Short mmCIF file of C-alpha atoms in Angstrom, two decimals:
data_model
loop_
_atom_site.label_atom_id
_atom_site.label_comp_id
_atom_site.label_asym_id
_atom_site.label_seq_id
_atom_site.Cartn_x
_atom_site.Cartn_y
_atom_site.Cartn_z
CA MET A 1 10.35 3.86 22.49
CA GLU A 2 11.71 0.98 20.41
CA VAL A 3 10.53 -2.58 19.92
CA ARG A 4 12.50 -5.56 18.74
CA LEU A 5 10.40 -7.82 16.54
CA LYS A 6 10.85 -11.37 15.37
CA ILE A 7 9.70 -11.31 11.76
CA LEU A 8 7.81 -14.46 10.75
CA PHE A 9 6.50 -13.53 7.31
CA THR A 10 7.44 -10.78 4.90
CA SER A 11 6.94 -9.80 1.28
CA LEU A 12 8.11 -7.14 -1.10
CA CYS A 13 6.46 -4.54 -3.28
CA HIS A 14 7.66 -2.19 -5.98
CA THR A 15 8.93 0.26 -3.37
CA ASP A 16 11.58 -2.25 -2.28
CA VAL A 17 12.55 -2.87 -5.91
CA TYR A 18 12.63 0.86 -6.70
CA PHE A 19 15.07 1.64 -3.90
CA TRP A 20 17.06 -1.57 -4.41
CA GLU A 21 17.69 -0.33 -7.96
CA ALA A 22 18.65 3.10 -6.48
CA LYS A 23 16.29 5.11 -8.66
CA GLY A 24 15.46 8.72 -7.84
CA GLN A 25 17.28 8.87 -4.53
CA THR A 26 20.62 9.23 -2.81
CA PRO A 27 21.50 5.58 -2.16
CA VAL A 28 22.13 4.46 1.39
CA PHE A 29 24.41 1.44 1.63
CA PRO A 30 24.47 -1.10 3.08
CA ARG A 31 20.91 -1.37 4.32
CA ILE A 32 18.20 -3.96 4.90
CA PHE A 33 15.06 -3.59 2.81
CA GLY A 34 11.56 -4.87 3.50
CA HIS A 35 8.47 -3.14 4.87
CA GLU A 36 5.48 -5.49 4.45
CA ALA A 37 5.52 -8.09 7.21
CA GLY A 38 4.04 -9.74 10.24
CA GLY A 39 5.73 -10.93 13.41
CA VAL A 40 5.77 -11.03 17.18
CA VAL A 41 7.23 -8.73 19.81
CA GLU A 42 10.53 -10.14 21.08
CA SER A 43 11.58 -7.44 23.56
CA LEU A 44 10.80 -3.86 24.54
CA GLY A 45 12.83 -0.72 24.89
CA GLU A 46 12.47 1.96 27.55
CA GLY A 47 9.15 3.80 27.51
CA VAL A 48 7.11 1.14 25.69
CA THR A 49 4.03 0.35 27.79
CA ASP A 50 1.29 -0.81 25.43
CA LEU A 51 3.02 -3.95 24.08
CA LYS A 52 4.43 -7.10 25.64
CA PRO A 53 6.64 -9.93 24.38
CA GLY A 54 4.65 -12.38 22.28
CA ASP A 55 2.15 -9.83 20.95
CA HIS A 56 1.27 -10.33 17.29
CA VAL A 57 2.05 -7.19 15.32
CA LEU A 58 2.34 -5.60 11.90
CA PRO A 59 5.28 -3.20 11.39
CA VAL A 60 4.29 -0.26 9.18
CA PHE A 61 6.44 2.11 7.09
CA THR A 62 4.56 5.11 8.46
CA GLY A 63 3.65 5.71 12.07
CA GLU A 64 1.35 7.21 14.66
CA CYS A 65 3.02 9.00 17.54
CA GLY A 66 -0.34 9.94 19.04
CA ASP A 67 0.77 13.44 20.06
CA CYS A 68 1.17 15.58 16.92
CA ARG A 69 -1.60 17.60 15.23
CA HIS A 70 -1.99 14.99 12.51
CA CYS A 71 -2.39 12.13 14.97
CA LYS A 72 -4.93 14.11 16.99
CA SER A 73 -6.93 14.96 13.87
CA GLU A 74 -9.64 12.57 12.72
CA GLU A 75 -8.96 13.70 9.15
CA SER A 76 -5.27 12.84 8.83
CA ASN A 77 -2.86 9.95 9.25
CA MET A 78 0.31 11.84 8.29
CA CYS A 79 2.19 11.79 11.59
CA ASP A 80 4.75 14.60 11.93
CA LEU A 81 7.25 12.41 13.78
CA LEU A 82 6.92 9.07 12.00
CA ARG A 83 5.79 9.86 8.47
CA ILE A 84 7.67 7.76 5.90
CA ASN A 85 11.25 8.87 5.32
CA THR A 86 13.10 6.95 2.62
CA ASP A 87 16.44 8.69 3.21
CA ARG A 88 16.77 8.15 6.96
CA GLY A 89 18.64 4.95 7.72
CA VAL A 90 18.92 5.35 11.50
CA MET A 91 16.69 5.35 14.58
CA LEU A 92 15.18 8.61 15.80
CA SER A 93 16.28 8.32 19.43
CA ASP A 94 20.04 8.48 18.90
CA GLY A 95 20.67 8.72 15.14
CA LYS A 96 22.31 5.30 15.12
CA THR A 97 21.48 1.95 13.54
CA ARG A 98 20.45 -1.26 15.29
CA PHE A 99 22.14 -3.48 12.70
CA SER A 100 25.86 -3.98 12.19
CA ILE A 101 28.41 -6.37 10.76
CA ASN A 102 32.02 -6.52 11.97
CA GLY A 103 31.42 -3.32 13.91
CA LYS A 104 30.23 -1.38 10.87
CA PRO A 105 26.63 -0.08 10.62
CA ILE A 106 23.97 -1.53 8.36
CA TYR A 107 21.22 1.03 7.73
CA HIS A 108 17.46 0.80 8.15
CA PHE A 109 14.81 1.22 5.44
CA VAL A 110 11.58 3.22 6.02
CA GLY A 111 11.81 2.40 9.71
CA THR A 112 11.02 -1.30 9.30
CA SER A 113 13.75 -3.39 7.54
CA THR A 114 11.77 -6.62 7.56
CA PHE A 115 14.16 -8.66 5.38
CA SER A 116 15.76 -9.81 8.62
CA GLU A 117 14.82 -12.46 11.18
CA TYR A 118 14.85 -9.69 13.79
CA THR A 119 14.37 -5.97 13.39
CA VAL A 120 14.00 -2.91 15.62
CA VAL A 121 11.11 -0.50 15.01
CA HIS A 122 9.80 2.62 16.71
CA VAL A 123 6.75 1.66 18.77
CA GLY A 124 4.62 4.17 16.83
CA CYS A 125 5.13 2.05 13.71
CA VAL A 126 3.90 -1.18 15.31
CA ALA A 127 0.23 -2.18 15.10
CA LYS A 128 -0.89 -4.78 17.63
CA VAL A 129 -3.42 -7.18 16.09
CA ASN A 130 -5.71 -10.04 17.06
CA PRO A 131 -3.48 -13.04 17.95
CA ALA A 132 -6.10 -15.38 16.45
CA ALA A 133 -5.58 -13.83 13.01
CA PRO A 134 -3.13 -15.85 10.86
CA LEU A 135 -0.03 -13.73 10.39
CA ASP A 136 0.76 -15.48 7.11
CA LYS A 137 -2.40 -13.89 5.65
CA ILE A 138 -2.80 -10.54 7.39
CA PHE A 139 0.84 -9.47 6.91
CA VAL A 140 -0.16 -8.04 3.50
CA LEU A 141 -2.17 -5.38 5.35
CA SER A 142 1.00 -3.60 6.48
CA CYS A 143 1.47 -1.89 3.09
CA GLY A 144 -0.16 -2.12 -0.34
CA ILE A 145 -3.40 -3.88 0.43
CA SER A 146 -4.40 -1.38 3.11
CA THR A 147 -3.40 1.46 0.80
CA GLY A 148 -5.77 0.39 -1.97
CA LEU A 149 -8.53 -0.74 0.34
CA GLY A 150 -8.51 2.50 2.32
CA ALA A 151 -8.38 4.62 -0.83
CA ILE A 152 -11.84 3.28 -1.61
CA LEU A 153 -13.44 2.79 1.80
CA ASN A 154 -11.98 5.83 3.58
CA VAL A 155 -11.52 8.37 0.79
CA ALA A 156 -13.57 7.64 -2.35
CA LYS A 157 -16.48 6.20 -0.31
CA PRO A 158 -18.61 4.82 -3.15
CA THR A 159 -22.24 4.14 -2.36
CA LYS A 160 -23.99 0.86 -3.00
CA GLY A 161 -24.79 0.41 -6.69
CA SER A 162 -22.26 3.01 -7.85
CA THR A 163 -19.76 2.80 -10.71
CA VAL A 164 -16.03 2.72 -9.93
CA ALA A 165 -13.01 2.82 -12.27
CA ILE A 166 -9.69 1.43 -11.05
CA PHE A 167 -6.59 2.59 -12.94
CA GLY A 168 -3.82 0.00 -12.58
CA LEU A 169 -4.50 -3.60 -11.59
CA GLY A 170 -1.40 -4.35 -9.54
CA ALA A 171 -1.68 -5.25 -5.87
CA VAL A 172 -2.87 -1.78 -4.78
CA GLY A 173 -5.40 -1.53 -7.61
CA LEU A 174 -6.77 -4.99 -6.87
CA ALA A 175 -7.12 -4.01 -3.22
CA ALA A 176 -9.07 -0.95 -4.36
CA ALA A 177 -11.30 -3.25 -6.41
CA GLU A 178 -11.79 -5.43 -3.34
CA GLY A 179 -12.84 -2.32 -1.44
CA ALA A 180 -15.31 -1.38 -4.16
CA ARG A 181 -16.74 -4.90 -3.98
CA ILE A 182 -17.12 -4.62 -0.19
CA ALA A 183 -18.81 -1.21 -0.62
CA GLY A 184 -21.37 -2.74 -3.00
CA ALA A 185 -20.40 -1.01 -6.25
CA SER A 186 -22.34 -2.47 -9.16
CA ARG A 187 -19.84 -1.72 -11.92
CA ILE A 188 -16.12 -2.02 -11.18
CA ILE A 189 -14.15 -1.15 -14.30
CA GLY A 190 -10.49 -2.14 -14.41
CA VAL A 191 -8.24 0.04 -16.57
CA ASP A 192 -4.82 -1.38 -17.45
CA LEU A 193 -2.40 -1.54 -20.38
CA ASN A 194 -1.76 -5.23 -19.65
CA PRO A 195 -4.75 -7.37 -20.65
CA ASN A 196 -3.19 -10.38 -18.91
CA ARG A 197 -4.28 -8.83 -15.62
CA PHE A 198 -7.98 -8.79 -16.49
CA GLU A 199 -8.76 -12.43 -15.68
CA GLU A 200 -7.11 -12.22 -12.25
CA ALA A 201 -8.96 -8.99 -11.49
CA LYS A 202 -12.33 -10.75 -11.77
CA LYS A 203 -11.57 -12.46 -8.44
CA PHE A 204 -11.49 -9.02 -6.80
CA GLY A 205 -14.80 -7.77 -8.14
CA CYS A 206 -13.84 -6.18 -11.47
CA ASN A 207 -16.61 -6.93 -13.94
CA GLU A 208 -15.61 -4.71 -16.87
CA PHE A 209 -12.25 -3.88 -18.42
CA VAL A 210 -10.72 -1.19 -20.60
CA ASN A 211 -7.29 -1.23 -22.23
CA PRO A 212 -6.44 2.36 -23.28
CA LYS A 213 -4.31 0.99 -26.13
CA ASP A 214 -7.45 -0.36 -27.80
CA TYR A 215 -8.81 3.13 -28.53
CA ASP A 216 -7.73 6.10 -30.60
CA LYS A 217 -9.16 8.63 -28.12
CA PRO A 218 -8.43 9.42 -24.47
CA VAL A 219 -9.57 6.70 -22.09
CA GLN A 220 -11.54 9.24 -20.03
CA GLU A 221 -13.77 9.77 -23.07
CA VAL A 222 -14.23 6.02 -23.45
CA LEU A 223 -15.27 5.69 -19.81
CA ALA A 224 -17.64 8.66 -20.04
CA GLU A 225 -19.37 7.04 -23.01
CA MET A 226 -19.61 3.70 -21.20
CA THR A 227 -21.18 5.22 -18.09
CA ASN A 228 -23.54 7.92 -19.38
CA GLY A 229 -21.31 10.86 -18.52
CA GLY A 230 -18.67 9.43 -16.22
CA VAL A 231 -18.04 7.09 -13.32
CA ASP A 232 -19.09 7.95 -9.77
CA ARG A 233 -15.65 7.22 -8.32
CA SER A 234 -12.18 6.50 -9.68
CA VAL A 235 -8.92 5.44 -8.05
CA GLU A 236 -5.52 5.81 -9.73
CA CYS A 237 -2.90 3.26 -8.65
CA THR A 238 -0.14 3.54 -11.26
CA GLY A 239 1.86 6.69 -10.54
CA ASN A 240 1.60 7.61 -14.23
CA ILE A 241 0.69 11.27 -14.61
CA ASN A 242 -1.47 10.66 -17.68
CA ALA A 243 -3.43 8.00 -15.81
CA MET A 244 -3.92 10.48 -12.96
CA ILE A 245 -5.36 13.08 -15.32
CA SER A 246 -7.59 10.46 -16.97
CA ALA A 247 -8.80 9.24 -13.58
CA PHE A 248 -9.91 12.75 -12.68
CA GLU A 249 -11.44 13.66 -16.00
CA CYS A 250 -13.45 10.41 -16.24
CA VAL A 251 -15.57 11.05 -13.16
CA HIS A 252 -19.10 12.42 -13.53
CA ASP A 253 -19.69 16.12 -13.08
CA GLY A 254 -21.72 17.14 -10.06
CA TRP A 255 -20.63 14.33 -7.76
CA GLY A 256 -17.66 12.43 -9.17
CA VAL A 257 -14.66 11.83 -6.90
CA ALA A 258 -11.20 10.80 -8.10
CA VAL A 259 -8.55 9.55 -5.67
CA LEU A 260 -4.83 9.54 -6.46
CA VAL A 261 -2.76 6.77 -4.85
CA GLY A 262 0.23 6.26 -7.16
CA VAL A 263 3.45 8.20 -6.60
CA PRO A 264 4.42 10.29 -9.66
CA ASN A 265 7.83 11.27 -10.96
CA LYS A 266 9.29 14.28 -9.16
CA ASP A 267 9.16 16.38 -12.36
CA ASP A 268 5.55 15.55 -13.27
CA ALA A 269 2.86 18.23 -13.34
CA PHE A 270 -0.88 17.61 -13.13
CA LYS A 271 -2.70 19.56 -15.85
CA THR A 272 -6.44 19.81 -16.34
CA HIS A 273 -8.84 22.60 -17.20
CA PRO A 274 -10.18 24.45 -14.14
CA VAL A 275 -13.73 24.05 -15.42
CA ASN A 276 -13.48 20.38 -14.44
CA PHE A 277 -13.42 21.56 -10.82
CA LEU A 278 -16.06 24.21 -11.39
CA ASN A 279 -18.33 21.47 -12.69
CA GLU A 280 -18.11 19.89 -9.25
CA ARG A 281 -15.70 17.08 -9.78
CA THR A 282 -13.53 16.37 -6.73
CA LEU A 283 -9.86 15.36 -6.74
CA LYS A 284 -8.33 13.82 -3.62
CA GLY A 285 -5.07 12.19 -2.65
CA THR A 286 -4.37 9.57 -0.03
CA PHE A 287 -1.45 8.15 1.90
CA PHE A 288 -1.67 4.57 3.21
CA GLY A 289 -5.41 4.65 2.56
CA ASN A 290 -5.91 7.25 5.32
CA TYR A 291 -5.41 4.53 7.92
CA LYS A 292 -3.71 5.42 11.19
CA PRO A 293 -1.52 2.33 11.68
CA ARG A 294 -1.96 1.66 15.40
CA SER A 295 -5.56 2.87 15.70
CA ASP A 296 -7.07 1.51 12.48
CA LEU A 297 -5.23 -1.62 11.32
CA PRO A 298 -6.70 -3.83 14.09
CA SER A 299 -10.19 -3.16 12.71
CA VAL A 300 -9.06 -3.99 9.17
CA VAL A 301 -7.77 -7.32 10.48
CA GLU A 302 -11.21 -7.91 12.00
CA LYS A 303 -12.78 -7.41 8.56
CA TYR A 304 -10.72 -10.37 7.45
CA MET A 305 -11.65 -12.39 10.53
CA ASN A 306 -15.34 -11.64 9.89
CA LYS A 307 -14.94 -12.85 6.27
CA GLU A 308 -15.77 -9.42 4.84
CA LEU A 309 -12.28 -9.07 3.39
CA GLU A 310 -10.56 -11.82 1.42
CA LEU A 311 -6.76 -11.82 1.69
CA GLU A 312 -5.74 -15.29 0.52
CA LYS A 313 -6.21 -14.38 -3.14
CA PHE A 314 -3.54 -11.65 -2.89
CA ILE A 315 -0.85 -14.22 -2.06
CA THR A 316 0.12 -15.93 -5.31
CA HIS A 317 3.64 -17.25 -4.56
CA GLU A 318 5.55 -18.58 -1.58
CA VAL A 319 9.30 -18.91 -1.02
CA ALA A 320 11.71 -19.49 1.84
CA PHE A 321 13.71 -16.53 3.12
CA SER A 322 16.87 -18.11 1.73
CA ASP A 323 15.25 -17.88 -1.73
CA ILE A 324 14.17 -14.24 -1.42
CA ASN A 325 15.78 -13.38 -4.77
CA LYS A 326 13.11 -15.54 -6.41
CA ALA A 327 10.52 -13.09 -5.06
CA PHE A 328 12.40 -10.26 -6.78
CA ASP A 329 12.44 -12.31 -9.99
CA TYR A 330 8.67 -12.83 -9.80
CA MET A 331 8.06 -9.13 -9.32
CA LEU A 332 10.44 -8.02 -12.06
CA ALA A 333 8.74 -10.48 -14.42
CA GLY A 334 5.32 -9.12 -13.50
CA GLU A 335 4.18 -12.48 -12.13
CA GLY A 336 1.55 -12.70 -9.43
CA ILE A 337 0.47 -10.20 -6.81
CA ARG A 338 2.30 -10.89 -3.55
CA CYS A 339 4.95 -13.44 -2.64
CA LEU A 340 4.84 -14.84 0.90
CA ILE A 341 8.41 -15.11 2.23
CA ARG A 342 8.67 -17.45 5.21
CA MET A 343 11.45 -16.50 7.59
CA ASP A 344 11.54 -19.84 9.44
CA THR A 345 12.50 -22.10 6.52
#
């Protein structure tokens, strides 16, 4: 049930940086990072029947086995077998790695390890896509962009003309803004502590901005005043617990829905008064935008092909694979959104 892929394009997001810096985990070393990529099928392992060499694919850090209760449910994408596991550095079939150097194992990362010209992935983590779609554009759909987009379109579900607040204008937040634009929201309010992000966010549909540092009261109160009682939908994309609380408390009573996307610290606790729920505000969470990788990503690619979804604007830098450390430098400096890393140069 394994597939060997030739990776053509990859990128990195904060997850790669977080684990590269060995924060909040038991480090696994040595291992190959990378989990946002596009490539082609090179060869197939035993039991793989729905792919063939040459197929264009997106490897995904979470999977879809097709057999567990989650995969069979229309309401979940959290596969029991292939859900993200940041500690496991081996393949499921035999507990061994597919990378080595001088006879010693090199470990895998979240089942993908795309910082390599070739990688081996469980077939349940491989989404076959339209071969006419340019892989150097759609590769960003294998992680952050789908997460933010799906948080809006699949979970928050704003109606046309509604008001949406986006907390955090990094790649995931901008993808959420893009989703709000596609859904027809009339007011898309970007909330970020970095005002340098506001101009870029206009390209993704944000038409109003709030910097919490500019006010001497909680930002949820500022948003409530701006929107006659609260926004219709909010999406939190920072992982900051205070932003999560603000995102929930800024939605309108009676119908407001807040969606949490960011991953908090393990010791964080979400605190709000229960009356906020009694007043019919809804709090939801999402994982990979509620997309099932194999079933749903092909249709997201078609949104791009039909010009509903714009992906080019997410790619702000480009480097050769041999210069991958430059991509880390860009991210650590807070420059740009996504860096396209070409494996063939």
